[in-house]
mmCIF file of C-alpha atoms in Angstrom:
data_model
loop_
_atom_site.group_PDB
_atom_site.id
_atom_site.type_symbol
_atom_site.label_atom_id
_atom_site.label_comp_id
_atom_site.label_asym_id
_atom_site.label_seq_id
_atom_site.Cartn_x
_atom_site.Cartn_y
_atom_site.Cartn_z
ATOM 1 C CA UNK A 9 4.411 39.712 -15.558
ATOM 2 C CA UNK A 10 3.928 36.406 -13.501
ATOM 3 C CA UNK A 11 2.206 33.669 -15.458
ATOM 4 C CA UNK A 12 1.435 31.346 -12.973
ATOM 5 C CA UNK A 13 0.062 28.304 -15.171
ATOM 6 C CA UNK A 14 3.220 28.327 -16.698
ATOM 7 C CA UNK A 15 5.371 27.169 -13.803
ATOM 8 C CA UNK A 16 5.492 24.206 -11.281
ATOM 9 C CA UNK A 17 4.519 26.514 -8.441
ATOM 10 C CA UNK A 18 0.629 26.174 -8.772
ATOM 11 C CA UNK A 19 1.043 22.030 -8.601
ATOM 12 C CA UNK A 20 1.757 22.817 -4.422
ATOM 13 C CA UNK A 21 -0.916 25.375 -4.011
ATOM 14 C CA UNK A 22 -3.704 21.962 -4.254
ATOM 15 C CA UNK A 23 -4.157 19.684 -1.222
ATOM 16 C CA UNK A 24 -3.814 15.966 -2.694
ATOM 17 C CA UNK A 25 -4.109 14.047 0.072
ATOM 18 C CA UNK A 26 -8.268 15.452 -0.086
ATOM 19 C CA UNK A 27 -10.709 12.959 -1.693
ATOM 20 C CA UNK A 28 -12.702 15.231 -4.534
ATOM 21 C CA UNK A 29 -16.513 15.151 -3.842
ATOM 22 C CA UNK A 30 -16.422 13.232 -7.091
ATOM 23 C CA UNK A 31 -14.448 10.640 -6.202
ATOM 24 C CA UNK A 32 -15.814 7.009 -6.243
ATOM 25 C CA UNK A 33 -16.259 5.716 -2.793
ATOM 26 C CA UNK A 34 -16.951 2.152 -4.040
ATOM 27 C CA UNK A 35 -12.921 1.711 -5.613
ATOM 28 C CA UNK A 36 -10.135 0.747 -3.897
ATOM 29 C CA UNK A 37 -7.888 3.470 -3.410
ATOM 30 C CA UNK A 38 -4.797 3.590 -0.939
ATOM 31 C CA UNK A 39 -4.719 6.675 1.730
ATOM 32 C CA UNK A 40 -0.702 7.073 1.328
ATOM 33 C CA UNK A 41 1.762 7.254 -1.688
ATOM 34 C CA UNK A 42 4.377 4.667 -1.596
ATOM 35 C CA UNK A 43 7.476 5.570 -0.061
ATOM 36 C CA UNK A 44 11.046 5.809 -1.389
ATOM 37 C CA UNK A 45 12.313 2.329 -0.375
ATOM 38 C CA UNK A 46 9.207 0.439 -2.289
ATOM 39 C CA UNK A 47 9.787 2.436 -5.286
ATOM 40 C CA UNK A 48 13.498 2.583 -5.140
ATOM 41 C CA UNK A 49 13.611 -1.371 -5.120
ATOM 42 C CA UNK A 50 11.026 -1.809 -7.734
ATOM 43 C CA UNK A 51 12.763 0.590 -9.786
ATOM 44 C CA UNK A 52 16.030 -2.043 -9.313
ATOM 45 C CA UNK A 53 14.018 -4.547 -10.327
ATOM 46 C CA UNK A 54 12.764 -2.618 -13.576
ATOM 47 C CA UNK A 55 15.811 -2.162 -13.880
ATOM 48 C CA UNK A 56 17.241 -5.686 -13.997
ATOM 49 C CA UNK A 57 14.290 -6.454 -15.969
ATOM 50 C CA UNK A 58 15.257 -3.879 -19.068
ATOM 51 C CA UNK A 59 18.990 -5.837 -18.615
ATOM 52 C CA UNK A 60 17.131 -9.318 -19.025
ATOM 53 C CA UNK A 61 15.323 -8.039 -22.007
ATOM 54 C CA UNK A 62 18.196 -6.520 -23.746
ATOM 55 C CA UNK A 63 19.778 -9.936 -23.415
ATOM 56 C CA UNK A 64 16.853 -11.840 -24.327
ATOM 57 C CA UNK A 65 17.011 -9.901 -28.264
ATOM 58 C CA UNK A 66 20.781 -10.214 -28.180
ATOM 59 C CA UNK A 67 20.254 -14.386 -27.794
ATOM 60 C CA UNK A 68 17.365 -14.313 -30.119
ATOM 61 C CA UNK A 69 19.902 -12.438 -32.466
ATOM 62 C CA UNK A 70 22.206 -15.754 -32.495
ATOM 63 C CA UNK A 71 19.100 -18.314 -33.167
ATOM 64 C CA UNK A 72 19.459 -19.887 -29.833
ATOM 65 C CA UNK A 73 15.413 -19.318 -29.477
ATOM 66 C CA UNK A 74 15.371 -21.537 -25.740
ATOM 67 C CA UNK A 75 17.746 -19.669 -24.295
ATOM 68 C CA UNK A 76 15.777 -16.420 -25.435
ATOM 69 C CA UNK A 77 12.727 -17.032 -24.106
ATOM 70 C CA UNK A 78 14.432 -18.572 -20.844
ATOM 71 C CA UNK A 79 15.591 -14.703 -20.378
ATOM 72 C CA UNK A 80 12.229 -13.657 -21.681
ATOM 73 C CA UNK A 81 10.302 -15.323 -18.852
ATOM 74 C CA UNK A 82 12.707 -14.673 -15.917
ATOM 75 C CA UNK A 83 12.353 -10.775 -16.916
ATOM 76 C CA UNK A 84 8.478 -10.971 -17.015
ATOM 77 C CA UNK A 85 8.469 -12.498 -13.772
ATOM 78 C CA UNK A 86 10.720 -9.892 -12.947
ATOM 79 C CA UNK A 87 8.257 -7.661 -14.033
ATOM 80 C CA UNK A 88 5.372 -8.699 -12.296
ATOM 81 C CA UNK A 89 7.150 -8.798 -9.116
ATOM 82 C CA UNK A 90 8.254 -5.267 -9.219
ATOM 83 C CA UNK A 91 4.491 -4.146 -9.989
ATOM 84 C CA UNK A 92 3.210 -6.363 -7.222
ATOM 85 C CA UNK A 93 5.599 -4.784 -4.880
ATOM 86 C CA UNK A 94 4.560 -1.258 -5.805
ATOM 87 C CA UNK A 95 1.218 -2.562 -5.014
ATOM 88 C CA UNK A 96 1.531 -3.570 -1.690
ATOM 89 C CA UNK A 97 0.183 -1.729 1.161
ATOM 90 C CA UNK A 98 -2.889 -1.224 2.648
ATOM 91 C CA UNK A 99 -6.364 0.016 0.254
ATOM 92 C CA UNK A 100 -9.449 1.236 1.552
ATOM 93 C CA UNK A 101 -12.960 1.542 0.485
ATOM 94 C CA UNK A 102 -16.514 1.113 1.048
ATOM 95 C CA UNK A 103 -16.743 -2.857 1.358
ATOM 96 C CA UNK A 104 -13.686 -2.788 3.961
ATOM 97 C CA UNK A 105 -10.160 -2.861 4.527
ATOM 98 C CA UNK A 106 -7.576 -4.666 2.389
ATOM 99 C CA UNK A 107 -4.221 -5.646 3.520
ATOM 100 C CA UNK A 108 -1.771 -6.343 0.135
ATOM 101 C CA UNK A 109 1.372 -8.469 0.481
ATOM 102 C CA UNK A 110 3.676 -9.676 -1.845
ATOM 103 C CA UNK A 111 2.005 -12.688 -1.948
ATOM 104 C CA UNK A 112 -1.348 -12.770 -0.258
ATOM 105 C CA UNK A 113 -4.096 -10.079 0.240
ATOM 106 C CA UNK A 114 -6.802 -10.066 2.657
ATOM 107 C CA UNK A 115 -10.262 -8.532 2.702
ATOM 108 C CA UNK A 116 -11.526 -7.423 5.854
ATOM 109 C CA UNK A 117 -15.268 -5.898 5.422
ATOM 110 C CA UNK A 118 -15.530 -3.718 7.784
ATOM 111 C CA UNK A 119 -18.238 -5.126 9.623
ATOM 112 C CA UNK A 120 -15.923 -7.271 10.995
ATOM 113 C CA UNK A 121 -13.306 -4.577 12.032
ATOM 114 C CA UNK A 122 -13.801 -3.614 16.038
ATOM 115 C CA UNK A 123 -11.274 -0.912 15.582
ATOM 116 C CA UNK A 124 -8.353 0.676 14.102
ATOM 117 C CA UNK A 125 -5.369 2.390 16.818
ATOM 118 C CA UNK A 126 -2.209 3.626 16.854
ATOM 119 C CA UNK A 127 0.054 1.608 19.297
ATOM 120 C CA UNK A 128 3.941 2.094 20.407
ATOM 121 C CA UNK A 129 5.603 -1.292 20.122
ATOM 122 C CA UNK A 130 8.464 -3.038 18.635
ATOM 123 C CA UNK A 131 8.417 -3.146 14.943
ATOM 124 C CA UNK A 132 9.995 -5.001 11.814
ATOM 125 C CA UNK A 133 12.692 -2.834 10.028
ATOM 126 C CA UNK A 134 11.688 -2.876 6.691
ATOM 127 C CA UNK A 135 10.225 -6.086 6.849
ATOM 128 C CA UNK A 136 13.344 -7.646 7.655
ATOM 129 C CA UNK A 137 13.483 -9.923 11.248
ATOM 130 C CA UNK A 138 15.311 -7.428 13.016
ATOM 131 C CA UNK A 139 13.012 -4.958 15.308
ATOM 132 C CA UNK A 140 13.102 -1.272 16.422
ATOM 133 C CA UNK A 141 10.873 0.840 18.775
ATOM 134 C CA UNK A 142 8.417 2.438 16.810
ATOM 135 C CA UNK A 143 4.884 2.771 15.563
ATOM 136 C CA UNK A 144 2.249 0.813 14.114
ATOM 137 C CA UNK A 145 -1.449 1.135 13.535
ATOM 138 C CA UNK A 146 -3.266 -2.231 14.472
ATOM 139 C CA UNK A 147 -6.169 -3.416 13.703
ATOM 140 C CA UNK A 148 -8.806 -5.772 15.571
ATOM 141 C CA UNK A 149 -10.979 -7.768 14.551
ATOM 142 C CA UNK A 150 -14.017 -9.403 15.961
ATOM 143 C CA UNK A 151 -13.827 -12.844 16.740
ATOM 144 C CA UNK A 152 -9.877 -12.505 16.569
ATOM 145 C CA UNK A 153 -7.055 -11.904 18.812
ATOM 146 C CA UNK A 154 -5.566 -8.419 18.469
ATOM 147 C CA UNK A 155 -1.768 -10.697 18.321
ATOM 148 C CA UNK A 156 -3.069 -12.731 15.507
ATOM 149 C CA UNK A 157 -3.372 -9.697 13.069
ATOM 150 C CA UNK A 158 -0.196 -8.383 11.616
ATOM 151 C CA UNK A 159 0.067 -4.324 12.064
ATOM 152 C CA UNK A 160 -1.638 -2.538 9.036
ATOM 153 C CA UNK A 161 1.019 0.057 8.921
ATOM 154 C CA UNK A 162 4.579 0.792 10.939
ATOM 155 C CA UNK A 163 7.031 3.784 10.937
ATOM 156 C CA UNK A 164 10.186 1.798 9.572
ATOM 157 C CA UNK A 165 8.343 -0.192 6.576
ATOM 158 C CA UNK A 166 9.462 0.188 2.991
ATOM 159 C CA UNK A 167 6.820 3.409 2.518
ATOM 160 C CA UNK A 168 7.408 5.019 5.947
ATOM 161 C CA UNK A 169 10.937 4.749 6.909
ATOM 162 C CA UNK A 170 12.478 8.307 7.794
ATOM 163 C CA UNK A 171 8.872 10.001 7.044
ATOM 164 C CA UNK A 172 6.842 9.927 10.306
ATOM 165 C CA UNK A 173 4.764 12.965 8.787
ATOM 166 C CA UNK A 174 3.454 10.536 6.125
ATOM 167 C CA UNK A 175 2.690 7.671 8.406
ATOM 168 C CA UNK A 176 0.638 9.940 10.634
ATOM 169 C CA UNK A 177 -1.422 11.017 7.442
ATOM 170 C CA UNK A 178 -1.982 7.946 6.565
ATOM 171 C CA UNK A 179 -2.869 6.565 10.175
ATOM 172 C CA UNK A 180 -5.156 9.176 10.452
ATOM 173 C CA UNK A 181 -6.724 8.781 7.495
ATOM 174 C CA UNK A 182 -7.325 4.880 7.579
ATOM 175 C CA UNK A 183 -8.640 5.823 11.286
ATOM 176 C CA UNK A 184 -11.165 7.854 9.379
ATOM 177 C CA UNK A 185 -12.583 5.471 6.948
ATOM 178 C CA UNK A 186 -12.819 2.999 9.648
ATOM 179 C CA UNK A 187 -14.751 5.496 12.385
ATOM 180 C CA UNK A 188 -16.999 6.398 9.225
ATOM 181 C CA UNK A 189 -17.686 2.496 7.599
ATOM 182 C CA UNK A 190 -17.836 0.552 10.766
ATOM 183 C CA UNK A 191 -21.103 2.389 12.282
ATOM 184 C CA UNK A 192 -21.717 2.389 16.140
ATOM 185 C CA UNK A 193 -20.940 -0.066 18.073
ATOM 186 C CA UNK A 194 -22.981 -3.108 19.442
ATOM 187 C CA UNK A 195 -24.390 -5.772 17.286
ATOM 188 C CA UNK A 196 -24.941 -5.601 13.210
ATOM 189 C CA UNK A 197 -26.633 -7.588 10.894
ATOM 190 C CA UNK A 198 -24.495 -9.237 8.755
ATOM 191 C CA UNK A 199 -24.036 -8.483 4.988
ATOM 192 C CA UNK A 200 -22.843 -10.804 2.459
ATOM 193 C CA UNK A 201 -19.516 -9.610 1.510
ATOM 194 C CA UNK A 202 -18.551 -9.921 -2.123
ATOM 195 C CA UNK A 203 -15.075 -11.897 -2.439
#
């Protein structure tokens, strides 16, 4: 006798990348799961983080309380850059589109977006200076030249590399929010856009 709710199998039968008709439109929400390099290297870091910790209550242990919260501090920061890297990427939703880097992140409401393509072009290996043939969904923007915006997405960054299925998922889905949010074309009034 098969009891289904008792194994794993039912967990594929559901489509996840589908948005429930409950879902709130209004949050942030990013059309792709991070890919095995970003959570490989923040696992690392979480990893050198639990090290800095343990040595943190071994110092504290010896009543050198400086030292302590020296390693205290350098594993928080630690910390926060291994969450910030898991959040990078790009995050849709109804006000626009939302470009998250390690360090900045910029709001784009979509108003402002002309469109959203796929192009073939040379692109950064994992973020690194070298380049590769590959793809990369670009974004323009009006008043802006299409070379001033950095590519949304590419095939070889940390959450596409070796996984071209994902990046067309996710290329296709951004393409979607933009066709949907942006309206037709020609002038729009312009909306004030919360910051």
């Amino acid at each position: 006798m098969p009891l289904p709710f008792l194994t794993a199998d039912r967990a594929f039968d559901t489509a996840d990348d589908v948005a429930l008709p409950f879902d709130d439109r209004e949050r942030w929400r990013r059309p792709y799961r991070p890919g095995p390099w970003r959570v490989g290297m923040a696992a690392l870091l979480l990893l050198l983080a639990s090290f800095l910790l343990f040595a943190a209550v071994v110092i504290a242990l010896t009543d050198v309380v400086s030292s302590a919260g020296f390693c205290l501090g350098i594993a928080l920061v630690v910390i926060a850059a291994a969450l910030r890297m898991l959040r990078m990427g790009v995050w849709v939703g109804a006000r626009g589109l939302r470009q998250v880097s390690f360090l900045v992140s910029r709001t784009t409401p979509w108003d402002q977006v002309v469109n959203v393509r796929t192009a073939q072009q040379p692109v950064r290996w994992l973020g690194l200076p070298r380049t590769v043939q590959g793809q990369a969904l670009l974004m323009t923007r009006r008043g802006r030249a299409p070379e001033d915006v950095p590519p949304l997405l590419t095939t070889h960054n940390a959450d596409f590399m070796g996984r071209p299925s994902a990046f067309d998922r996710a290329a296709d889905t951004v393409e979607a929010w933009a066709e949907e949010y942006r309206g037709p074309p020609g002038p729009r009034p312009h909306a004030p856009f919360p910051a």
